[in-house]
PDB file of N, CA and C in Angstrom:
ATOM      1  N   UNK Y   1      52.755 153.921 136.425  1.00 92.00           N
ATOM      2  CA  UNK Y   1      53.418 154.245 134.989  1.00 92.00           C
ATOM      3  C   UNK Y   1      54.909 155.244 135.705  1.00 92.00           C
ATOM      4  N   UNK Y   2      56.098 155.385 134.938  1.00 94.00           N
ATOM      5  CA  UNK Y   2      57.061 156.203 135.437  1.00 94.00           C
ATOM      6  C   UNK Y   2      56.930 157.214 134.556  1.00 94.00           C
ATOM      7  N   UNK Y   3      57.155 158.554 135.620  1.00 95.00           N
ATOM      8  CA  UNK Y   3      57.114 160.063 134.821  1.00 95.00           C
ATOM      9  C   UNK Y   3      58.461 160.638 134.692  1.00 95.00           C
ATOM     10  N   UNK Y   4      59.721 160.256 135.531  1.00 96.00           N
ATOM     11  CA  UNK Y   4      60.827 160.772 134.999  1.00 96.00           C
ATOM     12  C   UNK Y   4      61.530 159.801 135.805  1.00 96.00           C
ATOM     13  N   UNK Y   5      63.133 159.925 135.245  1.00 97.00           N
ATOM     14  CA  UNK Y   5      64.117 159.022 135.734  1.00 97.00           C
ATOM     15  C   UNK Y   5      65.008 160.246 135.790  1.00 97.00           C
ATOM     16  N   UNK Y   6      66.019 160.429 136.905  1.00 96.00           N
ATOM     17  CA  UNK Y   6      66.745 161.222 137.238  1.00 96.00           C
ATOM     18  C   UNK Y   6      67.913 160.568 137.643  1.00 96.00           C
ATOM     19  N   UNK Y   7      69.583 161.149 137.434  1.00 95.00           N
ATOM     20  CA  UNK Y   7      70.771 160.467 137.827  1.00 95.00           C
ATOM     21  C   UNK Y   7      71.405 162.026 138.481  1.00 95.00           C
ATOM     22  N   UNK Y   8      71.522 161.853 140.074  1.00 95.00           N
ATOM     23  CA  UNK Y   8      72.214 163.143 140.557  1.00 95.00           C
ATOM     24  C   UNK Y   8      73.084 162.738 141.518  1.00 95.00           C
ATOM     25  N   UNK Y   9      74.124 163.576 141.353  1.00 92.00           N
ATOM     26  CA  UNK Y   9      75.588 163.866 142.481  1.00 92.00           C
ATOM     27  C   UNK Y   9      75.292 164.363 143.570  1.00 92.00           C
ATOM     28  N   UNK Y  10      76.001 163.924 144.746  1.00 91.00           N
ATOM     29  CA  UNK Y  10      75.676 164.421 145.872  1.00 91.00           C
ATOM     30  C   UNK Y  10      75.638 165.768 146.151  1.00 91.00           C
ATOM     31  N   UNK Y  11      76.542 166.435 145.020  1.00 92.00           N
ATOM     32  CA  UNK Y  11      76.242 168.014 145.327  1.00 92.00           C
ATOM     33  C   UNK Y  11      75.124 168.501 144.715  1.00 92.00           C
ATOM     34  N   UNK Y  12      74.131 167.895 144.258  1.00 90.00           N
ATOM     35  CA  UNK Y  12      72.725 168.046 143.968  1.00 90.00           C
ATOM     36  C   UNK Y  12      72.804 168.408 142.050  1.00 90.00           C
ATOM     37  N   UNK Y  13      73.802 168.022 141.644  1.00 93.00           N
ATOM     38  CA  UNK Y  13      73.954 168.358 140.102  1.00 93.00           C
ATOM     39  C   UNK Y  13      73.251 167.429 139.271  1.00 93.00           C
ATOM     40  N   UNK Y  14      72.471 167.577 138.527  1.00 93.00           N
ATOM     41  CA  UNK Y  14      71.626 166.176 137.565  1.00 93.00           C
ATOM     42  C   UNK Y  14      72.565 166.182 136.700  1.00 93.00           C
ATOM     43  N   UNK Y  15      72.694 164.713 136.500  1.00 94.00           N
ATOM     44  CA  UNK Y  15      73.943 164.179 135.272  1.00 94.00           C
ATOM     45  C   UNK Y  15      72.920 163.694 134.339  1.00 94.00           C
ATOM     46  N   UNK Y  16      71.697 163.124 134.609  1.00 94.00           N
ATOM     47  CA  UNK Y  16      70.941 162.517 133.776  1.00 94.00           C
ATOM     48  C   UNK Y  16      69.504 162.674 133.986  1.00 94.00           C
ATOM     49  N   UNK Y  17      68.792 163.235 132.954  1.00 95.00           N
ATOM     50  CA  UNK Y  17      67.181 163.100 132.891  1.00 95.00           C
ATOM     51  C   UNK Y  17      66.794 162.852 132.053  1.00 95.00           C
ATOM     52  N   UNK Y  18      65.479 162.259 132.341  1.00 96.00           N
ATOM     53  CA  UNK Y  18      64.528 161.661 131.174  1.00 96.00           C
ATOM     54  C   UNK Y  18      63.226 161.907 131.481  1.00 96.00           C
ATOM     55  N   UNK Y  19      62.389 162.092 130.881  1.00 96.00           N
ATOM     56  CA  UNK Y  19      60.951 162.409 131.278  1.00 96.00           C
ATOM     57  C   UNK Y  19      60.088 161.864 130.300  1.00 96.00           C
ATOM     58  N   UNK Y  20      58.766 161.293 130.953  1.00 95.00           N
ATOM     59  CA  UNK Y  20      58.293 160.242 129.866  1.00 95.00           C
ATOM     60  C   UNK Y  20      56.913 160.876 129.899  1.00 95.00           C
ATOM     61  N   UNK Y  21      56.872 162.293 130.444  1.00 93.00           N
ATOM     62  CA  UNK Y  21      55.529 163.172 130.144  1.00 93.00           C
ATOM     63  C   UNK Y  21      56.084 164.394 129.760  1.00 93.00           C
ATOM     64  N   UNK Y  22      55.222 165.109 128.936  1.00 93.00           N
ATOM     65  CA  UNK Y  22      55.561 166.617 128.876  1.00 93.00           C
ATOM     66  C   UNK Y  22      55.814 167.584 129.819  1.00 93.00           C
ATOM     67  N   UNK Y  23      57.013 167.973 130.175  1.00 91.00           N
ATOM     68  CA  UNK Y  23      57.082 169.089 131.180  1.00 91.00           C
ATOM     69  C   UNK Y  23      57.984 170.194 130.725  1.00 91.00           C
ATOM     70  N   UNK Y  24      57.612 171.535 130.657  1.00 95.00           N
ATOM     71  CA  UNK Y  24      58.353 172.313 130.366  1.00 95.00           C
ATOM     72  C   UNK Y  24      59.394 172.750 131.282  1.00 95.00           C
ATOM     73  N   UNK Y  25      60.426 173.426 130.433  1.00 93.00           N
ATOM     74  CA  UNK Y  25      62.057 173.235 130.538  1.00 93.00           C
ATOM     75  C   UNK Y  25      62.040 174.169 132.129  1.00 93.00           C
ATOM     76  N   UNK Y  26      61.205 175.180 132.126  1.00 94.00           N
ATOM     77  CA  UNK Y  26      61.287 175.832 133.221  1.00 94.00           C
ATOM     78  C   UNK Y  26      60.848 175.191 134.889  1.00 94.00           C
ATOM     79  N   UNK Y  27      59.688 174.341 134.375  1.00 93.00           N
ATOM     80  CA  UNK Y  27      59.186 173.545 135.751  1.00 93.00           C
ATOM     81  C   UNK Y  27      60.194 172.164 135.549  1.00 93.00           C
ATOM     82  N   UNK Y  28      60.552 171.944 134.799  1.00 94.00           N
ATOM     83  CA  UNK Y  28      61.515 170.801 134.938  1.00 94.00           C
ATOM     84  C   UNK Y  28      62.716 171.361 136.109  1.00 94.00           C
ATOM     85  N   UNK Y  29      63.101 172.260 136.025  1.00 93.00           N
ATOM     86  CA  UNK Y  29      64.605 172.722 136.851  1.00 93.00           C
ATOM     87  C   UNK Y  29      63.875 172.935 138.115  1.00 93.00           C
ATOM     88  N   UNK Y  30      62.610 173.255 138.326  1.00 94.00           N
ATOM     89  CA  UNK Y  30      62.052 173.479 139.711  1.00 94.00           C
ATOM     90  C   UNK Y  30      61.585 172.328 140.261  1.00 94.00           C
ATOM     91  N   UNK Y  31      61.008 171.418 139.600  1.00 93.00           N
ATOM     92  CA  UNK Y  31      60.984 170.307 140.134  1.00 93.00           C
ATOM     93  C   UNK Y  31      62.192 169.322 140.453  1.00 93.00           C
ATOM     94  N   UNK Y  32      63.669 169.428 139.513  1.00 93.00           N
ATOM     95  CA  UNK Y  32      64.399 168.759 140.066  1.00 93.00           C
ATOM     96  C   UNK Y  32      65.285 169.349 141.032  1.00 93.00           C
ATOM     97  N   UNK Y  33      65.229 170.731 141.517  1.00 93.00           N
ATOM     98  CA  UNK Y  33      65.508 170.971 142.536  1.00 93.00           C
ATOM     99  C   UNK Y  33      65.006 170.604 143.622  1.00 93.00           C
ATOM    100  N   UNK Y  34      63.591 170.421 143.730  1.00 94.00           N
ATOM    101  CA  UNK Y  34      62.820 170.146 144.833  1.00 94.00           C
ATOM    102  C   UNK Y  34      62.829 168.461 145.220  1.00 94.00           C
ATOM    103  N   UNK Y  35      62.992 168.041 144.120  1.00 93.00           N
ATOM    104  CA  UNK Y  35      63.256 166.336 144.103  1.00 93.00           C
ATOM    105  C   UNK Y  35      64.594 166.185 144.882  1.00 93.00           C
ATOM    106  N   UNK Y  36      65.648 166.645 144.232  1.00 92.00           N
ATOM    107  CA  UNK Y  36      66.746 166.639 144.811  1.00 92.00           C
ATOM    108  C   UNK Y  36      66.943 166.897 146.160  1.00 92.00           C
ATOM    109  N   UNK Y  37      66.418 167.988 146.758  1.00 92.00           N
ATOM    110  CA  UNK Y  37      66.597 168.607 148.069  1.00 92.00           C
ATOM    111  C   UNK Y  37      65.825 167.356 149.002  1.00 92.00           C
ATOM    112  N   UNK Y  38      64.796 166.740 148.604  1.00 91.00           N
ATOM    113  CA  UNK Y  38      63.918 165.877 149.164  1.00 91.00           C
ATOM    114  C   UNK Y  38      64.893 164.231 149.607  1.00 91.00           C
ATOM    115  N   UNK Y  39      65.384 164.128 148.613  1.00 90.00           N
ATOM    116  CA  UNK Y  39      66.117 162.969 148.499  1.00 90.00           C
ATOM    117  C   UNK Y  39      67.341 163.015 149.332  1.00 90.00           C
ATOM    118  N   UNK Y  40      68.298 164.045 148.729  1.00 89.00           N
ATOM    119  CA  UNK Y  40      69.441 164.253 149.522  1.00 89.00           C
ATOM    120  C   UNK Y  40      69.647 164.744 151.158  1.00 89.00           C
ATOM    121  N   UNK Y  41      68.298 165.094 151.367  1.00 90.00           N
ATOM    122  CA  UNK Y  41      67.920 165.290 153.173  1.00 90.00           C
ATOM    123  C   UNK Y  41      68.237 164.329 153.769  1.00 90.00           C
ATOM    124  N   UNK Y  42      67.388 163.324 153.341  1.00 89.00           N
ATOM    125  CA  UNK Y  42      67.138 162.135 154.132  1.00 89.00           C
ATOM    126  C   UNK Y  42      68.607 161.071 154.572  1.00 89.00           C
ATOM    127  N   UNK Y  43      68.527 160.620 155.706  1.00 88.00           N
ATOM    128  CA  UNK Y  43      69.389 160.027 156.021  1.00 88.00           C
ATOM    129  C   UNK Y  43      68.994 158.352 155.484  1.00 88.00           C
ATOM    130  N   UNK Y  44      70.334 157.547 155.760  1.00 85.00           N
ATOM    131  CA  UNK Y  44      70.603 156.289 155.076  1.00 85.00           C
ATOM    132  C   UNK Y  44      69.123 155.323 155.963  1.00 85.00           C
ATOM    133  N   UNK Y  45      68.787 155.667 157.319  1.00 90.00           N
ATOM    134  CA  UNK Y  45      68.021 155.091 157.954  1.00 90.00           C
ATOM    135  C   UNK Y  45      66.670 154.854 157.236  1.00 90.00           C
ATOM    136  N   UNK Y  46      66.418 156.251 156.798  1.00 92.00           N
ATOM    137  CA  UNK Y  46      65.112 156.155 156.154  1.00 92.00           C
ATOM    138  C   UNK Y  46      64.425 155.505 154.945  1.00 92.00           C
ATOM    139  N   UNK Y  47      63.474 155.217 154.872  1.00 92.00           N
ATOM    140  CA  UNK Y  47      62.612 154.753 153.661  1.00 92.00           C
ATOM    141  C   UNK Y  47      63.261 155.356 152.351  1.00 92.00           C
ATOM    142  N   UNK Y  48      63.374 154.532 151.282  1.00 93.00           N
ATOM    143  CA  UNK Y  48      63.515 155.080 149.816  1.00 93.00           C
ATOM    144  C   UNK Y  48      62.253 155.452 148.894  1.00 93.00           C
ATOM    145  N   UNK Y  49      61.169 155.765 149.696  1.00 95.00           N
ATOM    146  CA  UNK Y  49      60.053 156.127 149.090  1.00 95.00           C
ATOM    147  C   UNK Y  49      59.546 157.198 149.902  1.00 95.00           C
ATOM    148  N   UNK Y  50      59.333 158.472 148.895  1.00 93.00           N
ATOM    149  CA  UNK Y  50      58.708 159.512 149.248  1.00 93.00           C
ATOM    150  C   UNK Y  50      57.624 159.897 148.654  1.00 93.00           C
ATOM    151  N   UNK Y  51      56.193 160.194 149.230  1.00 94.00           N
ATOM    152  CA  UNK Y  51      55.266 160.829 148.502  1.00 94.00           C
ATOM    153  C   UNK Y  51      55.495 162.402 148.217  1.00 94.00           C
ATOM    154  N   UNK Y  52      55.697 162.837 146.946  1.00 90.00           N
ATOM    155  CA  UNK Y  52      55.621 164.236 146.610  1.00 90.00           C
ATOM    156  C   UNK Y  52      54.628 164.452 145.602  1.00 90.00           C
ATOM    157  N   UNK Y  53      53.699 165.667 145.787  1.00 88.00           N
ATOM    158  CA  UNK Y  53      52.892 166.280 145.217  1.00 88.00           C
ATOM    159  C   UNK Y  53      51.974 164.981 144.572  1.00 88.00           C
ATOM    160  N   UNK Y  54      51.775 164.805 143.795  1.00 89.00           N
ATOM    161  CA  UNK Y  54      50.995 163.564 142.873  1.00 89.00           C
ATOM    162  C   UNK Y  54      51.522 162.289 142.606  1.00 89.00           C
ATOM    163  N   UNK Y  55      52.647 162.456 142.914  1.00 91.00           N
ATOM    164  CA  UNK Y  55      53.049 161.127 142.561  1.00 91.00           C
ATOM    165  C   UNK Y  55      54.179 160.744 143.622  1.00 91.00           C
ATOM    166  N   UNK Y  56      55.142 159.641 143.369  1.00 95.00           N
ATOM    167  CA  UNK Y  56      55.743 158.990 144.167  1.00 95.00           C
ATOM    168  C   UNK Y  56      57.191 158.979 143.717  1.00 95.00           C
ATOM    169  N   UNK Y  57      58.109 159.344 144.524  1.00 96.00           N
ATOM    170  CA  UNK Y  57      59.538 159.228 144.248  1.00 96.00           C
ATOM    171  C   UNK Y  57      60.404 158.107 145.000  1.00 96.00           C
ATOM    172  N   UNK Y  58      61.021 157.423 144.342  1.00 96.00           N
ATOM    173  CA  UNK Y  58      61.792 156.055 144.904  1.00 96.00           C
ATOM    174  C   UNK Y  58      63.213 156.311 143.903  1.00 96.00           C
ATOM    175  N   UNK Y  59      64.002 156.286 145.225  1.00 95.00           N
ATOM    176  CA  UNK Y  59      65.598 156.208 145.199  1.00 95.00           C
ATOM    177  C   UNK Y  59      66.297 155.656 145.537  1.00 95.00           C
ATOM    178  N   UNK Y  60      67.634 155.370 145.079  1.00 95.00           N
ATOM    179  CA  UNK Y  60      68.840 154.770 145.485  1.00 95.00           C
ATOM    180  C   UNK Y  60      69.846 155.322 145.245  1.00 95.00           C
ATOM    181  N   UNK Y  61      70.809 155.139 146.385  1.00 92.00           N
ATOM    182  CA  UNK Y  61      72.286 155.825 146.446  1.00 92.00           C
ATOM    183  C   UNK Y  61      73.227 154.581 146.159  1.00 92.00           C
ATOM    184  N   UNK Y  62      74.208 155.227 144.860  1.00 90.00           N
ATOM    185  CA  UNK Y  62      75.224 154.186 144.498  1.00 90.00           C
ATOM    186  C   UNK Y  62      76.510 155.266 144.874  1.00 90.00           C
ATOM    187  N   UNK Y  63      77.253 155.052 145.774  1.00 86.00           N
ATOM    188  CA  UNK Y  63      78.495 155.697 146.177  1.00 86.00           C
ATOM    189  C   UNK Y  63      78.272 157.195 146.123  1.00 86.00           C
ATOM    190  N   UNK Y  64      78.464 158.173 145.390  1.00 88.00           N
ATOM    191  CA  UNK Y  64      78.075 159.456 145.300  1.00 88.00           C
ATOM    192  C   UNK Y  64      77.293 159.829 144.413  1.00 88.00           C
ATOM    193  N   UNK Y  65      76.226 158.762 143.710  1.00 92.00           N
ATOM    194  CA  UNK Y  65      75.481 159.025 142.810  1.00 92.00           C
ATOM    195  C   UNK Y  65      73.748 158.671 143.415  1.00 92.00           C
ATOM    196  N   UNK Y  66      72.786 159.418 143.015  1.00 94.00           N
ATOM    197  CA  UNK Y  66      71.798 159.356 143.449  1.00 94.00           C
ATOM    198  C   UNK Y  66      70.784 158.834 142.052  1.00 94.00           C
ATOM    199  N   UNK Y  67      70.033 158.001 142.126  1.00 96.00           N
ATOM    200  CA  UNK Y  67      68.747 157.713 141.445  1.00 96.00           C
ATOM    201  C   UNK Y  67      67.449 157.591 141.567  1.00 96.00           C
ATOM    202  N   UNK Y  68      66.629 158.570 141.006  1.00 96.00           N
ATOM    203  CA  UNK Y  68      65.445 158.839 141.255  1.00 96.00           C
ATOM    204  C   UNK Y  68      64.302 158.603 140.353  1.00 96.00           C
ATOM    205  N   UNK Y  69      63.569 157.882 140.570  1.00 97.00           N
ATOM    206  CA  UNK Y  69      62.390 157.651 140.047  1.00 97.00           C
ATOM    207  C   UNK Y  69      60.990 158.234 140.081  1.00 97.00           C
ATOM    208  N   UNK Y  70      60.239 159.100 139.455  1.00 96.00           N
ATOM    209  CA  UNK Y  70      58.990 159.375 139.782  1.00 96.00           C
ATOM    210  C   UNK Y  70      58.308 158.801 139.253  1.00 96.00           C
ATOM    211  N   UNK Y  71      57.135 158.258 139.896  1.00 96.00           N
ATOM    212  CA  UNK Y  71      56.312 157.428 139.606  1.00 96.00           C
ATOM    213  C   UNK Y  71      54.947 157.704 140.016  1.00 96.00           C
ATOM    214  N   UNK Y  72      53.938 156.969 139.406  1.00 94.00           N
ATOM    215  CA  UNK Y  72      52.210 157.527 139.788  1.00 94.00           C
ATOM    216  C   UNK Y  72      51.838 156.698 141.002  1.00 94.00           C
ATOM    217  N   UNK Y  73      50.897 157.237 141.472  1.00 93.00           N
ATOM    218  CA  UNK Y  73      50.115 156.530 142.491  1.00 93.00           C
ATOM    219  C   UNK Y  73      50.096 154.828 142.452  1.00 93.00           C
ATOM    220  N   UNK Y  74      49.744 154.656 141.115  1.00 93.00           N
ATOM    221  CA  UNK Y  74      49.473 152.962 141.125  1.00 93.00           C
ATOM    222  C   UNK Y  74      50.677 152.012 140.908  1.00 93.00           C
ATOM    223  N   UNK Y  75      51.907 152.923 140.593  1.00 94.00           N
ATOM    224  CA  UNK Y  75      52.886 151.848 140.540  1.00 94.00           C
ATOM    225  C   UNK Y  75      53.580 151.273 141.674  1.00 94.00           C
ATOM    226  N   UNK Y  76      53.915 149.905 141.852  1.00 95.00           N
ATOM    227  CA  UNK Y  76      54.664 149.201 142.482  1.00 95.00           C
ATOM    228  C   UNK Y  76      56.030 149.795 143.025  1.00 95.00           C
ATOM    229  N   UNK Y  77      56.124 150.455 144.423  1.00 95.00           N
ATOM    230  CA  UNK Y  77      57.594 150.930 144.650  1.00 95.00           C
ATOM    231  C   UNK Y  77      58.597 149.864 144.663  1.00 95.00           C
ATOM    232  N   UNK Y  78      58.473 148.713 145.055  1.00 96.00           N
ATOM    233  CA  UNK Y  78      59.493 147.630 145.092  1.00 96.00           C
ATOM    234  C   UNK Y  78      59.847 147.206 143.862  1.00 96.00           C
ATOM    235  N   UNK Y  79      58.900 147.057 142.986  1.00 96.00           N
ATOM    236  CA  UNK Y  79      59.170 146.713 141.589  1.00 96.00           C
ATOM    237  C   UNK Y  79      60.347 147.959 140.869  1.00 96.00           C
ATOM    238  N   UNK Y  80      59.864 149.114 141.019  1.00 96.00           N
ATOM    239  CA  UNK Y  80      60.475 150.401 140.434  1.00 96.00           C
ATOM    240  C   UNK Y  80      61.959 150.344 141.211  1.00 96.00           C
ATOM    241  N   UNK Y  81      62.123 149.904 142.726  1.00 96.00           N
ATOM    242  CA  UNK Y  81      63.529 149.760 143.473  1.00 96.00           C
ATOM    243  C   UNK Y  81      64.154 148.904 142.717  1.00 96.00           C
ATOM    244  N   UNK Y  82      63.636 147.746 142.438  1.00 97.00           N
ATOM    245  CA  UNK Y  82      64.572 146.752 142.020  1.00 97.00           C
ATOM    246  C   UNK Y  82      64.884 146.887 140.441  1.00 97.00           C
ATOM    247  N   UNK Y  83      64.198 147.829 139.498  1.00 96.00           N
ATOM    248  CA  UNK Y  83      64.317 148.156 138.723  1.00 96.00           C
ATOM    249  C   UNK Y  83      65.536 149.224 138.310  1.00 96.00           C
ATOM    250  N   UNK Y  84      65.889 149.941 139.254  1.00 96.00           N
ATOM    251  CA  UNK Y  84      67.031 151.120 139.459  1.00 96.00           C
ATOM    252  C   UNK Y  84      68.202 150.012 139.730  1.00 96.00           C
ATOM    253  N   UNK Y  85      68.010 148.937 140.536  1.00 95.00           N
ATOM    254  CA  UNK Y  85      69.489 147.896 140.900  1.00 95.00           C
ATOM    255  C   UNK Y  85      69.966 147.619 139.587  1.00 95.00           C
ATOM    256  N   UNK Y  86      68.716 146.787 138.733  1.00 96.00           N
ATOM    257  CA  UNK Y  86      69.024 146.348 137.730  1.00 96.00           C
ATOM    258  C   UNK Y  86      69.769 147.191 136.358  1.00 96.00           C
ATOM    259  N   UNK Y  87      69.058 148.627 136.646  1.00 93.00           N
ATOM    260  CA  UNK Y  87      70.140 149.379 135.410  1.00 93.00           C
ATOM    261  C   UNK Y  87      71.273 149.662 135.854  1.00 93.00           C
ATOM    262  N   UNK Y  88      71.759 149.698 137.303  1.00 92.00           N
ATOM    263  CA  UNK Y  88      73.022 150.098 137.726  1.00 92.00           C
ATOM    264  C   UNK Y  88      73.622 148.748 137.211  1.00 92.00           C
ATOM    265  N   UNK Y  89      73.283 147.680 137.475  1.00 92.00           N
ATOM    266  CA  UNK Y  89      74.007 146.351 137.057  1.00 92.00           C
ATOM    267  C   UNK Y  89      74.308 145.987 135.594  1.00 92.00           C
ATOM    268  N   UNK Y  90      73.582 146.573 134.990  1.00 92.00           N
ATOM    269  CA  UNK Y  90      73.609 146.579 133.351  1.00 92.00           C
ATOM    270  C   UNK Y  90      74.790 147.727 132.875  1.00 92.00           C
ATOM    271  N   UNK Y  91      74.666 148.863 133.487  1.00 90.00           N
ATOM    272  CA  UNK Y  91      75.697 149.970 133.003  1.00 90.00           C
ATOM    273  C   UNK Y  91      76.709 149.249 133.784  1.00 90.00           C
ATOM    274  N   UNK Y  92      76.942 148.560 134.907  1.00 89.00           N
ATOM    275  CA  UNK Y  92      78.292 148.060 135.155  1.00 89.00           C
ATOM    276  C   UNK Y  92      78.579 147.024 134.346  1.00 89.00           C
ATOM    277  N   UNK Y  93      78.171 146.468 133.952  1.00 90.00           N
ATOM    278  CA  UNK Y  93      78.202 145.051 132.982  1.00 90.00           C
ATOM    279  C   UNK Y  93      79.406 145.921 131.477  1.00 90.00           C
ATOM    280  N   UNK Y  94      78.323 147.109 131.238  1.00 91.00           N
ATOM    281  CA  UNK Y  94      78.497 147.515 129.809  1.00 91.00           C
ATOM    282  C   UNK Y  94      79.869 148.194 130.048  1.00 91.00           C
ATOM    283  N   UNK Y  95      79.684 149.106 130.987  1.00 88.00           N
ATOM    284  CA  UNK Y  95      80.691 149.878 131.033  1.00 88.00           C
ATOM    285  C   UNK Y  95      82.300 149.720 131.966  1.00 88.00           C
ATOM    286  N   UNK Y  96      81.807 148.465 132.774  1.00 79.00           N
ATOM    287  CA  UNK Y  96      82.737 148.105 133.610  1.00 79.00           C
ATOM    288  C   UNK Y  96      83.358 149.175 134.723  1.00 79.00           C
ATOM    289  N   UNK Y  97      82.820 148.764 135.991  1.00 71.00           N
ATOM    290  CA  UNK Y  97      83.031 149.569 137.110  1.00 71.00           C
ATOM    291  C   UNK Y  97      82.340 150.910 136.644  1.00 71.00           C
ATOM    292  N   UNK Y  98      81.028 150.909 136.970  1.00 63.00           N
ATOM    293  CA  UNK Y  98      80.191 152.197 136.962  1.00 63.00           C
ATOM    294  C   UNK Y  98      80.222 152.399 138.496  1.00 63.00           C
TER     295      UNK Y  98
END
């Protein structure tokens, strides 16, 4: 199950966040800061899947934008990785040149 969906720029600023479980506002900011730090610090040669606390992070970079999805341990990472790509393709077709 997807726990949250984040879109973040290279400076670490959250551009979009959507949570599918209730998380308090102050905990969201802490969680987002830690998740962003973990994803931005990795090189392009490293895997796009990270185990973090009690869930997994799947992220993908498009130019200066990172899309990060938090999932539980039972979810398929490759399926979520493809979901991110399909989401970006839909945005690109709808808005032209995302």
